[in-house]
Coordinates of C-alpha atoms in Angstrom, one line a residue:
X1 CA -3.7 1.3 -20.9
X2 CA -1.0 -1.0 -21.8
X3 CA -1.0 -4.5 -21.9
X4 CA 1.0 -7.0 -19.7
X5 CA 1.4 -10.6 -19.3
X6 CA 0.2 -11.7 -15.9
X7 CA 1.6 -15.1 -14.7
X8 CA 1.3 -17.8 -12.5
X9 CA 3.5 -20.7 -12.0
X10 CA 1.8 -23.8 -10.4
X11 CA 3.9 -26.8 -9.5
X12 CA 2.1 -28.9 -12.6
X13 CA 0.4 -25.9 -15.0
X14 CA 1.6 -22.2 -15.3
X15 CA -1.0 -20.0 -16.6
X16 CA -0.5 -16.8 -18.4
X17 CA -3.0 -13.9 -18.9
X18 CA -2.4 -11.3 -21.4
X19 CA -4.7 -7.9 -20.1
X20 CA -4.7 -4.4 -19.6
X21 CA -2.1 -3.6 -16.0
X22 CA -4.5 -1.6 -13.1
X23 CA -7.1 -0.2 -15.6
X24 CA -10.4 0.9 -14.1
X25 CA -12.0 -1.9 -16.6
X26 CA -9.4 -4.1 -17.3
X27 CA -9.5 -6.2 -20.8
X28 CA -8.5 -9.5 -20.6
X29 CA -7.2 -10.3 -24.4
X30 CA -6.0 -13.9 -24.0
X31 CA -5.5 -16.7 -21.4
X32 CA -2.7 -19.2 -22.3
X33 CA -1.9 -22.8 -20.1
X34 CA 1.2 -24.9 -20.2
X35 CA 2.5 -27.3 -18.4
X36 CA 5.2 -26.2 -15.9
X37 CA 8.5 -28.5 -16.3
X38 CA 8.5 -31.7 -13.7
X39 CA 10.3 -30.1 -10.7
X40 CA 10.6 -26.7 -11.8
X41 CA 8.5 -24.8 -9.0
X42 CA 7.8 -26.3 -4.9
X43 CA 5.9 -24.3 -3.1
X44 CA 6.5 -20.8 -5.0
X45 CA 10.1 -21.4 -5.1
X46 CA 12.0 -21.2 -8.4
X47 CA 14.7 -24.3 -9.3
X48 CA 17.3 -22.4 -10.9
X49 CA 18.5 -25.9 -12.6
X50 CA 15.3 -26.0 -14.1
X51 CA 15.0 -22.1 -14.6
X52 CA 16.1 -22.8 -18.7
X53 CA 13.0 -25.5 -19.2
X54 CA 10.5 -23.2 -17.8
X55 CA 11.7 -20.1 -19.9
X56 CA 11.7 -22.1 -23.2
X57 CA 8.2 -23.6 -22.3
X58 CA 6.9 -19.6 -21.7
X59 CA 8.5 -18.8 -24.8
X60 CA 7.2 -21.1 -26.3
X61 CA 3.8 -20.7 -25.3
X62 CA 3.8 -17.0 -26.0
X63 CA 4.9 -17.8 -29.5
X64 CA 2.7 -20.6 -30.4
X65 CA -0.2 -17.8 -29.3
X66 CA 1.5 -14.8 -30.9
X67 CA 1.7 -13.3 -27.9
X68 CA 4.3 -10.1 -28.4
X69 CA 3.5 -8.0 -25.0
X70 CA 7.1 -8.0 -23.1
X71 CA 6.1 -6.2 -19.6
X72 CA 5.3 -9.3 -16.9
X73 CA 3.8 -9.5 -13.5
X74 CA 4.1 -12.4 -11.8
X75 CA 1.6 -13.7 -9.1
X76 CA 3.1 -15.9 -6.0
X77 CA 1.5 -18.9 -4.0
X78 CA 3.7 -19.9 -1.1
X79 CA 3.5 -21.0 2.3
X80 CA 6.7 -19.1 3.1
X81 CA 5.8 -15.7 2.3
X82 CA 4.4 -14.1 5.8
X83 CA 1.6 -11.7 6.7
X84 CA 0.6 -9.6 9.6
X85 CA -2.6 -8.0 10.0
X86 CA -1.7 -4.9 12.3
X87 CA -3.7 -1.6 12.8
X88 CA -2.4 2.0 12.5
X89 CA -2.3 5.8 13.3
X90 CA -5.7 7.8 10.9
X91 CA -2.4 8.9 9.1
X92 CA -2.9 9.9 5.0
X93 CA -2.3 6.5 3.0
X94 CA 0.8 7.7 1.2
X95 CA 2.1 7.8 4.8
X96 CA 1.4 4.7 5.9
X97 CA 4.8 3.2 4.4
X98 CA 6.7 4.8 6.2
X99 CA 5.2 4.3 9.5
X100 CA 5.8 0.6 8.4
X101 CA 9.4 0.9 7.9
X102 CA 10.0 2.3 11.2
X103 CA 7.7 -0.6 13.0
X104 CA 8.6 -3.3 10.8
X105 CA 11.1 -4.8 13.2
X106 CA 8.1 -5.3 15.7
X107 CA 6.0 -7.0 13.1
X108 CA 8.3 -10.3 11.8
X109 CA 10.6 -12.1 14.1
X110 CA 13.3 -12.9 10.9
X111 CA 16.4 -11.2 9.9
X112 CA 14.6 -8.5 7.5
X113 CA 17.8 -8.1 5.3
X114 CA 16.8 -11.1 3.9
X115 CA 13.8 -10.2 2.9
X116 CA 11.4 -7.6 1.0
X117 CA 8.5 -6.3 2.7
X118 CA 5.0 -4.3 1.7
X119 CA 1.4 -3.8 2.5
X120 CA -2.3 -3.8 1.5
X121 CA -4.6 -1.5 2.9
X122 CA -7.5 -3.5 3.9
X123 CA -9.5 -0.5 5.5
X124 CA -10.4 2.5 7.5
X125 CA -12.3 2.2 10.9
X126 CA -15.0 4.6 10.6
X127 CA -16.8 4.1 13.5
X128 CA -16.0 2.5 17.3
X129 CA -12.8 3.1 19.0
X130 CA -10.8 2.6 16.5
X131 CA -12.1 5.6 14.2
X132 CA -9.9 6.4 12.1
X133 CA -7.8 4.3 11.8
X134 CA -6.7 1.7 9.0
X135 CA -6.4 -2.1 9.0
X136 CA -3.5 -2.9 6.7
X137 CA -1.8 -6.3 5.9
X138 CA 1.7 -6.3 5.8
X139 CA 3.7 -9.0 3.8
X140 CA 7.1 -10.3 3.6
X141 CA 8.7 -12.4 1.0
X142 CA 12.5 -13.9 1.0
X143 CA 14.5 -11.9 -1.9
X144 CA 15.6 -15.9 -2.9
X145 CA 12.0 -16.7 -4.0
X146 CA 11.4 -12.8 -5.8
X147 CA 14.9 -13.0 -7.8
X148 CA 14.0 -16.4 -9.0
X149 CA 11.2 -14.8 -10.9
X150 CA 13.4 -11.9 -11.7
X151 CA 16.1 -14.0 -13.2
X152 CA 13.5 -15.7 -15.3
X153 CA 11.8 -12.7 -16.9
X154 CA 15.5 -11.2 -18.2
X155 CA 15.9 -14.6 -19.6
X156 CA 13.1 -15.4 -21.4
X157 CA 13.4 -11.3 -22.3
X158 CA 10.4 -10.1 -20.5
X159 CA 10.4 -7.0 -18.7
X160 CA 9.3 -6.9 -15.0
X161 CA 6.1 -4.9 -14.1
X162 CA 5.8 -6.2 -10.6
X163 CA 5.4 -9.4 -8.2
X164 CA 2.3 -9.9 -6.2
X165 CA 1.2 -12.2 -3.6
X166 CA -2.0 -14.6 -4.3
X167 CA -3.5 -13.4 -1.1
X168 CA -4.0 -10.3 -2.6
X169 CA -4.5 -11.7 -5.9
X170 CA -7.4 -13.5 -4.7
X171 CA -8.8 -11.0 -2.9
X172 CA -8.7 -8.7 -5.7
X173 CA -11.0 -11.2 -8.1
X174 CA -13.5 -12.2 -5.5
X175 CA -14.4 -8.9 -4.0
X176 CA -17.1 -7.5 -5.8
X177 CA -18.9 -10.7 -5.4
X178 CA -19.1 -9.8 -1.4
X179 CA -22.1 -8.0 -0.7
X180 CA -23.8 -7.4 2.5
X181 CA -23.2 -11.1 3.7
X182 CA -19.7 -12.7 3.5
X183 CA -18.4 -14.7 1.2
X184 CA -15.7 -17.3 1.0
X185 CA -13.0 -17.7 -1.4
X186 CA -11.0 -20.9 -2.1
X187 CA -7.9 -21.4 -4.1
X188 CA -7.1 -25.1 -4.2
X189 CA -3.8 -25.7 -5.6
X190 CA -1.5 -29.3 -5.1
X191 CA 0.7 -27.8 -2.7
X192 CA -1.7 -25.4 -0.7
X193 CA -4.8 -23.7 -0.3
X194 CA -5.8 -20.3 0.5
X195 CA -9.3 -19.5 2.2
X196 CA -10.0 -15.8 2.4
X197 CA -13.4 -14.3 3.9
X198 CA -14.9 -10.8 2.3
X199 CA -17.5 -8.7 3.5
X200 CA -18.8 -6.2 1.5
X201 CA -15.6 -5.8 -0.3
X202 CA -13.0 -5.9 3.0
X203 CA -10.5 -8.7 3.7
X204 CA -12.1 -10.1 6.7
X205 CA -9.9 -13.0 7.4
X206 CA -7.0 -15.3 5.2
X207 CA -5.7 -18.4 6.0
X208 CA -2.9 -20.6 4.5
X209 CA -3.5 -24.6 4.5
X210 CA 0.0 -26.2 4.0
X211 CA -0.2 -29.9 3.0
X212 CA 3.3 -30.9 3.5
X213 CA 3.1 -30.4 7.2
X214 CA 5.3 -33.6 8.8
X215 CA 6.2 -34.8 5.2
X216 CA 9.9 -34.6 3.5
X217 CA 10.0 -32.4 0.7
X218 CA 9.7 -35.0 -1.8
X219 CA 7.5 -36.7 -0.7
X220 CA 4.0 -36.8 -2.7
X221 CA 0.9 -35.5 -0.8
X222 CA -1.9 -38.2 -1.2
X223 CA -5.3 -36.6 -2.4
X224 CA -7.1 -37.7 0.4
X225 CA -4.9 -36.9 3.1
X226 CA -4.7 -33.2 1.2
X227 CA -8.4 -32.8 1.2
X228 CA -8.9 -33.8 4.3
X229 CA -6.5 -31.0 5.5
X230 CA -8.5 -29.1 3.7
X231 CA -11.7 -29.3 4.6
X232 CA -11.0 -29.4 8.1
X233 CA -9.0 -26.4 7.8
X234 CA -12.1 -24.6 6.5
X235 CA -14.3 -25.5 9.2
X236 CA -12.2 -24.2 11.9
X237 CA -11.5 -20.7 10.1
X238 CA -15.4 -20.5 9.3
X239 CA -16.4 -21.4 13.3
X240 CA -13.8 -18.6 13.9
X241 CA -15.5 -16.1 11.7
X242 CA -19.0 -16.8 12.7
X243 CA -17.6 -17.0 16.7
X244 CA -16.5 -13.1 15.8
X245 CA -19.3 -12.4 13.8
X246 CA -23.1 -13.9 15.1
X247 CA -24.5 -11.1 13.2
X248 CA -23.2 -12.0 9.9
X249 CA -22.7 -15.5 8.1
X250 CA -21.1 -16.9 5.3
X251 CA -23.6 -16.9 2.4
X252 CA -21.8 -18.3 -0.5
X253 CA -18.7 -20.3 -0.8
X254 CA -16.2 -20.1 -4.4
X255 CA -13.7 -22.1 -5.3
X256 CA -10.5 -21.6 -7.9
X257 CA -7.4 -23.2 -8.9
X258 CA -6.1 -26.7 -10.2
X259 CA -7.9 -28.1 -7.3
X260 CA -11.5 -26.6 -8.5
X261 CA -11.5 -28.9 -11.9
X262 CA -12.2 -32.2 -8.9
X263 CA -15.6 -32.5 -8.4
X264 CA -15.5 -34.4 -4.7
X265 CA -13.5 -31.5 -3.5
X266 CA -17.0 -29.3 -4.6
X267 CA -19.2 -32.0 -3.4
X268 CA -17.2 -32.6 0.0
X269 CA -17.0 -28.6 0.8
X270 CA -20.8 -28.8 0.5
X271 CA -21.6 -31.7 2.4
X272 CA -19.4 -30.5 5.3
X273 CA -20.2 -27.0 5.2
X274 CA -24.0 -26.9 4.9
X275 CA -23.3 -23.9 2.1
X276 CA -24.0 -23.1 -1.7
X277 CA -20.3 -24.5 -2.8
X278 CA -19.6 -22.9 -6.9
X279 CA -16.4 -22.9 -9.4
X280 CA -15.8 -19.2 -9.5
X281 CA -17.2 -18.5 -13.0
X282 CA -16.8 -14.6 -13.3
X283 CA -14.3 -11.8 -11.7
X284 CA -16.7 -8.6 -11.8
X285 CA -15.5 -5.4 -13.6
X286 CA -13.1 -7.0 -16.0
X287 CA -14.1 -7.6 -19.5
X288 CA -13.1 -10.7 -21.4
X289 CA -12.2 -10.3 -25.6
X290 CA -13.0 -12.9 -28.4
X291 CA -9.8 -14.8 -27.8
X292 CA -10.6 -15.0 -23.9
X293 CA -14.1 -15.6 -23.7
X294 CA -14.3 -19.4 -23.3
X295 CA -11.3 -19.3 -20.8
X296 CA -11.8 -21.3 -17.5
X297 CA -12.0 -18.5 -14.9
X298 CA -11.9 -20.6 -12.2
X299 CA -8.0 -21.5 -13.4
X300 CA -6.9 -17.8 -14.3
X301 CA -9.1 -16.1 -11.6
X302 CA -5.2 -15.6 -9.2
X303 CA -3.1 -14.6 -12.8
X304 CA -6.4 -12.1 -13.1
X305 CA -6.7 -10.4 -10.0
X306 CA -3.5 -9.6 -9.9
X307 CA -4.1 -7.5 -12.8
X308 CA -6.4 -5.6 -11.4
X309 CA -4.0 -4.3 -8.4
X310 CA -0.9 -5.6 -7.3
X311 CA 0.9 -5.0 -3.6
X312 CA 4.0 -4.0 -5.2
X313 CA 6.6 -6.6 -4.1
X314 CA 9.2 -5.3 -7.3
X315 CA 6.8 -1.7 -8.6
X316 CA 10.1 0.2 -8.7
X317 CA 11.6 -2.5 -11.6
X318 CA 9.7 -0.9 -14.3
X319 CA 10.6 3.0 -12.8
X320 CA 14.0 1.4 -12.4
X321 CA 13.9 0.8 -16.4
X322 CA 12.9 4.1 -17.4
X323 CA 14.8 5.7 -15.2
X324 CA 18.1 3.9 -17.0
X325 CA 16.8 4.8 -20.6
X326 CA 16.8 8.3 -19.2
X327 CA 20.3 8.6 -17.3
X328 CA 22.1 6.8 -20.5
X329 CA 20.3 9.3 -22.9
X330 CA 21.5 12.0 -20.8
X331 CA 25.0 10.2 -20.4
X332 CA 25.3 10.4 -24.5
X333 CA 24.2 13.8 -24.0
X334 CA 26.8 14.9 -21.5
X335 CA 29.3 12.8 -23.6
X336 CA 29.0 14.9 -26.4
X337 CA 28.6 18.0 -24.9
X338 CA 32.7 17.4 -23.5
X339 CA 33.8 16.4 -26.6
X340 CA 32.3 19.2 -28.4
X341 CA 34.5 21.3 -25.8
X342 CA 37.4 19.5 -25.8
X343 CA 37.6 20.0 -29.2
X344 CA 37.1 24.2 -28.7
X345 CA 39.9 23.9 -26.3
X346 CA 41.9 22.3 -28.2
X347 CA 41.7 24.6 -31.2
X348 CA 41.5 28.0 -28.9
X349 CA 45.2 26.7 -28.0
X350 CA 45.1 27.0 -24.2
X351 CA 48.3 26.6 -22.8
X352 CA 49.1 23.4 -21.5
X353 CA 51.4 24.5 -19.0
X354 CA 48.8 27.2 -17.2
X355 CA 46.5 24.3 -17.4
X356 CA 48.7 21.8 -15.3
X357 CA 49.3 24.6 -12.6
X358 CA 45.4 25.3 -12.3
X359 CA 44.8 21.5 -12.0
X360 CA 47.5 21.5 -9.1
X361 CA 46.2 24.7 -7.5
X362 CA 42.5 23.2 -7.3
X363 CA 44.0 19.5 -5.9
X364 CA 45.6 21.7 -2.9
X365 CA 42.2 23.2 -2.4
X366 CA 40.3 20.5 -2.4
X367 CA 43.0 18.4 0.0
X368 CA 42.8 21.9 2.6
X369 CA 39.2 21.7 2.4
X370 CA 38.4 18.1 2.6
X371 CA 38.3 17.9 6.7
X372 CA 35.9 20.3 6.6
X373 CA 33.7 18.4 3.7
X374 CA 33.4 15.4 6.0
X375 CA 32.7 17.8 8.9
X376 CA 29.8 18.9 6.9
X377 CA 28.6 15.6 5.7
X378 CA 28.4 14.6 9.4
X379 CA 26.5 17.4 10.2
X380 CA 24.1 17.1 7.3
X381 CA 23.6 13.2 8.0
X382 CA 22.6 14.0 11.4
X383 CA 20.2 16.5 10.6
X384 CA 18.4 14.4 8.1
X385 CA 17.6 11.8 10.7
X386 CA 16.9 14.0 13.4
X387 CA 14.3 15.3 10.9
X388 CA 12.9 12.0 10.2
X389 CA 12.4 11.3 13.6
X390 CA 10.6 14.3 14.4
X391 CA 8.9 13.6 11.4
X392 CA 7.8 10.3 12.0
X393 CA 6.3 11.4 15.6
X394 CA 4.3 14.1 14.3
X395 CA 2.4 11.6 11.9
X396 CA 0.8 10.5 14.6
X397 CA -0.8 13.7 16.0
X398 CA -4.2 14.9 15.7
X399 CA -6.2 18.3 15.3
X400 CA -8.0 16.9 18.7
X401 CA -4.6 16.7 20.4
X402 CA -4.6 20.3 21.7
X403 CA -8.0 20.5 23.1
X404 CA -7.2 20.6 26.3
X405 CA -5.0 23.8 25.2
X406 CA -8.2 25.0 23.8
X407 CA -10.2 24.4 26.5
X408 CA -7.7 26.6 28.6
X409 CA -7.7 29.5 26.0
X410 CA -11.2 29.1 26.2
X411 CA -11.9 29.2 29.8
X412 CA -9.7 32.1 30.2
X413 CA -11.5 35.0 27.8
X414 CA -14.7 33.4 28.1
X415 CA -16.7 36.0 29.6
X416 CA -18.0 34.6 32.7
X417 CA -21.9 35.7 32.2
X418 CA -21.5 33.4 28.8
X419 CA -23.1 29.8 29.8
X420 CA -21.7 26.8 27.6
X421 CA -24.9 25.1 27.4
X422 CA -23.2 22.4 24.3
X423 CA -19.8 21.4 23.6
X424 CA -18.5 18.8 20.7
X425 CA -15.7 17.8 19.1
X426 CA -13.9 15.4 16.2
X427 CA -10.5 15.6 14.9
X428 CA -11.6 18.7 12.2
X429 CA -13.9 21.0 14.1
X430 CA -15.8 21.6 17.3
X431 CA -19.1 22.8 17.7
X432 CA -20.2 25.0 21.0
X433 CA -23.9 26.3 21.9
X434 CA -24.0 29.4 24.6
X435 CA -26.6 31.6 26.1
X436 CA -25.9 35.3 26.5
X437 CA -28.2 38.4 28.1
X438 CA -27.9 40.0 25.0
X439 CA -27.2 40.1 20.9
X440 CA -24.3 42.4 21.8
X441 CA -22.6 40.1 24.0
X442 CA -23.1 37.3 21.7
X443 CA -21.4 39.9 18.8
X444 CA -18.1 40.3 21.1
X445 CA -17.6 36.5 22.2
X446 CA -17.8 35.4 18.2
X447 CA -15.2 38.0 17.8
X448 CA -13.5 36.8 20.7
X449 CA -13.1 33.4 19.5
X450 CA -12.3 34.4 15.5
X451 CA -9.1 35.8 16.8
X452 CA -8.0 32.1 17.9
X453 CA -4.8 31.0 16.4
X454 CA -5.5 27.6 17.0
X455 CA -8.8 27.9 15.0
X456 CA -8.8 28.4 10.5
X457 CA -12.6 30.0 10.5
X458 CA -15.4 30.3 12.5
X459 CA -18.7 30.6 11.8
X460 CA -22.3 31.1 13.1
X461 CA -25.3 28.4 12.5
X462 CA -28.2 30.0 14.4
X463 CA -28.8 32.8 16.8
X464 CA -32.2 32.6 18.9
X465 CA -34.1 34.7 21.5
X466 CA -35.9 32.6 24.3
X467 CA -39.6 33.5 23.9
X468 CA -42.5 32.5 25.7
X469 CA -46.1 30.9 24.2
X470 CA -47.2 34.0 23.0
X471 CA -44.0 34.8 21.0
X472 CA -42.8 37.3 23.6
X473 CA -39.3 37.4 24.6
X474 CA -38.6 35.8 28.2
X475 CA -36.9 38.8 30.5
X476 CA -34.7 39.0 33.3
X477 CA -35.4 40.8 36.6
X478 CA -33.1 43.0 35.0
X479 CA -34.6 43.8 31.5
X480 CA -32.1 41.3 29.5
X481 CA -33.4 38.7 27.0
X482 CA -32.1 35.2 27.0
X483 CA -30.5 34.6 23.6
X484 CA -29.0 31.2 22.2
X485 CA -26.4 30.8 19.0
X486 CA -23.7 27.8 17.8
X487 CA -20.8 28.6 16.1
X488 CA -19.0 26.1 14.1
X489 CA -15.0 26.3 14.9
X490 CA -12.9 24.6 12.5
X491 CA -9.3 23.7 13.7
X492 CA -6.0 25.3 12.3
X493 CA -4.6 22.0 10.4
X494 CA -0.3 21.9 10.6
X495 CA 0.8 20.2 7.7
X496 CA 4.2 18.2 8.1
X497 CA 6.5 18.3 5.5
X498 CA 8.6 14.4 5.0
X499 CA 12.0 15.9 5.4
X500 CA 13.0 12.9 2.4
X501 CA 11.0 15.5 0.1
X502 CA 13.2 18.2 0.8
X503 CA 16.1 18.9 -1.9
X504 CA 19.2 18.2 0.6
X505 CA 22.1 21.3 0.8
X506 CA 24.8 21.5 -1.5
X507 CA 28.2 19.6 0.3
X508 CA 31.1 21.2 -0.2
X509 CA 32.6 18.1 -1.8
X510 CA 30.4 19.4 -4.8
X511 CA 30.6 23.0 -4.6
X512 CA 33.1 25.1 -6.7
X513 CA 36.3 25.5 -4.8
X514 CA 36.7 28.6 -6.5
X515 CA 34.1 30.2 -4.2
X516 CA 36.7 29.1 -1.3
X517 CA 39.5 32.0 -1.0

């Protein structure tokens, strides 16, 4: 796995990770601090006058610790970036996205043009009555504050991997230390604080804690003021947790960040919370090298995590990149390729004149033909989104959806001496137990119900005869046994096909007019 710089820029001390980018066991190789440039960062957001300090202090740090690696992440902390907790359709993950983009409207009351938007799965309901389903966390981020770390990488020549969000960052050092009972992360920092709840490895809660609320920007926040903030901030999102949550409590509490170096913020956490308060002194399933191993994890533990996974605020930057180096390779490539045949023209001594009178011929053609090419444009444009909308409507069906369809088809060729003694359903497969007067009959309804088009298979789990204590079948007045069986019937799954997958038509505005006489 390749290595990438993963970097955090604090309003006094940016910190810089050099590890391996989404491994399974990620290595952490070296963790670098320097001092961030008086006034270069408030609250996440970049100064572009002091944009040239804060490059030549990373580039300087990276030399000074002969650090080459050139592809950078960049974790955020801000109060402005936004969150929604929101719970969706038991869609397939890859789809969730683009339910989002169709709902995203409904989600953030701010002009979304302004701003870039993405999610974390937090989890999949798999049990209650919202089985199924997944809890995601949906994020949105100003494109001012994300091009300020942009503009930053290209100049200090650093190649973007991707920006996260500290929630997630967090989230993604602290959660293997969440076992059965909850846990509680805090990141301290001098502008704000982030308190995030895990249970047994699921987001449970997050919460912001702004400082600067009813102060001017520059304006200094006073420690005390700050912590207080702070700790009372913490109480009210832990009485809210344990209000939600009587069965469960809050069994260890972790702190990280610039603000976990002050003791009396450790010793005041304790003393109001009644918990085990700790500096965060691990992050579970990363491994730390020589040059890394005495490193304050309490500090890097946000540059870290984001390592580990990121929620993709700028992912397409680096598929961007090689996506370039491949176009302008095959640029060169198609480059050549005309001059190579310009040249054969040239000296196979085609007749300039027939030349000129083909080139008008085609024009006429393609001005005859061009109401019709915006015709078909329309047309295709239409399509497409009439597509996607049909589309985005059958991502929220279900196998179960039809079962009163079923239960129709059902109740129609069911024989009516067949008794339904059992009947039960999920969004896969149903199972049904019946009682029959005879083998025979039971043959002919599990034939009956294997010629379903709504069903993929069928099969049989058990077929017995009603005896009595002396292992003698029970009979009827007139001769027949009683006999029992299940069969197992597993629905008919329609896949749907994202019509953005699908290789549009030709246009005529690039097919060869030739074809056209």
């Amino acid at each position: 796995m390749a290595k990438m710089l993963s970097v955090e820029i604090g309003r006094s001390m940016t910190r810089i990770v050099e590890m391996d980018y989404q491994a399974k066991k990620p290595k952490v190789y070296k963790c670098v601090e320097v001092e961030t440039p008086e006034g270069a960062v408030r609250d996440g957001y970049l100064d572009p006058a002091k944009r040239e300090r804060l490059k030549d202090a990373v580039k300087s740090a990276l030399k000074t610790n002969k650090i080459r690696t050139k592809r950078v992440l960049f974790t955020i902390f801000s109060g402005k970036i936004i969150s929604r907790e929101i719970v969706l359709p038991g869609v397939k993950e890859h789809q969730i996205n683009a339910i989002i983009e169709s709902n995203v409207t409904e989600y953030f009351p701010v002009e979304l043009s302004d701003y870039k938007i993405t999610h974390m799965h937090i989890s999949t309901f798999r049990e209650g009555e919202n089985v199924g389903k997944h809890k995601v966390l949906v994020i949105a981020a100003e494109k001012a504050l994300l091009e300020g770390y942009e503009k930053l990488a290209e100049e200090a020549g650093l190649n973007i991997v991707d920006i996260d969000y500290a929630g997630n960052s967090v989230y993604q050092a602290t959660k293997q230390n969440a076992g059965a009972e909850a846990i509680m992360a805090i990141k301290v920092e001098e502008e704000n604080a982030l308190v995030t709840i895990i249970k047994q490895g699921i987001l449970v809660m997050q919460r912001t804690v702004n400082y600067n609320i009813g102060r001017q920007p520059d304006e200094p926040v006073e420690p005390e003021d700050a912590l207080r903030v702070l700790v009372g901030t913490v109480m009210r999102v832990m009485d809210f947790y344990i209000s939600n949550n009587e069965e469960s409590r809050i069994e260890q509490i972790y702190l990280m960040g610039t603000g976990s170096k002050e003791s009396r913020v450790l010793d005041l956490l304790t003393e109001q919370t009644q918990l085990p308060c700790r500096v965060l002194e691990n992050v579970r399933g990363v491994i730390f090298g020589k040059k890394a191993d005495d490193a304050a994890v309490n500090l890097y533990a946000s540059a870290i995590g984001a390592g580990i996974k990121s929620v993709g605020f700028d992912a397409e930057k680096e598929k961007e990149r090689h996506e370039t180096n491949y176009v302008s390779a095959s640029i060169l490539m198609i480059l050549f390729f005309i001059v190579v045949v310009a040249a054969l023209l040239f000296f196979a001594l085609i007749p300039h004149h027939t030349a000129l009178m083909e080139q008008e011929s085609l024009q006429r053609k393609q001005e005859q033909y061009e109401p019709a090419r915006i015709v078909h444009d329309q047309y295709q444009s239409m399509k497409l989104l009439l597509d996607k909308v049909r589309y985005g409507h059958s991502l929220t069906a279900h196998s179960n959806d039809g079962i009163l369809e079923f239960l129709s088809e059902l109740e129609e060729k069911l024989p009516s001496d067949v008794e339904v003694t059992e009947f039960s359903s999920d969004d896969e497969q149903c199972v049904i137990t019946m009682r029959v007067s005879d083998k025979e009959t039971a043959a002919g309804v599990i034939k009956m119900f294997r010629e379903f088009e709504s069903l993929s298979s069928v099969t049989v789990d058990n077929i017995t005869e009603e005896k009595n204590d002396s292992e003698t079948s029970i009979l009827e007045e007139d001769g027949s046994a009683t006999i029992y069986f299940s069969i197992n019937c597993v629905y008919t799954i329609i896949e749907h096909i994202d019509p953005a997958t699908i290789a549009p038509e030709t246009s005529a505005s690039t097919a060869g007019v030739e074809s056209i006489d």
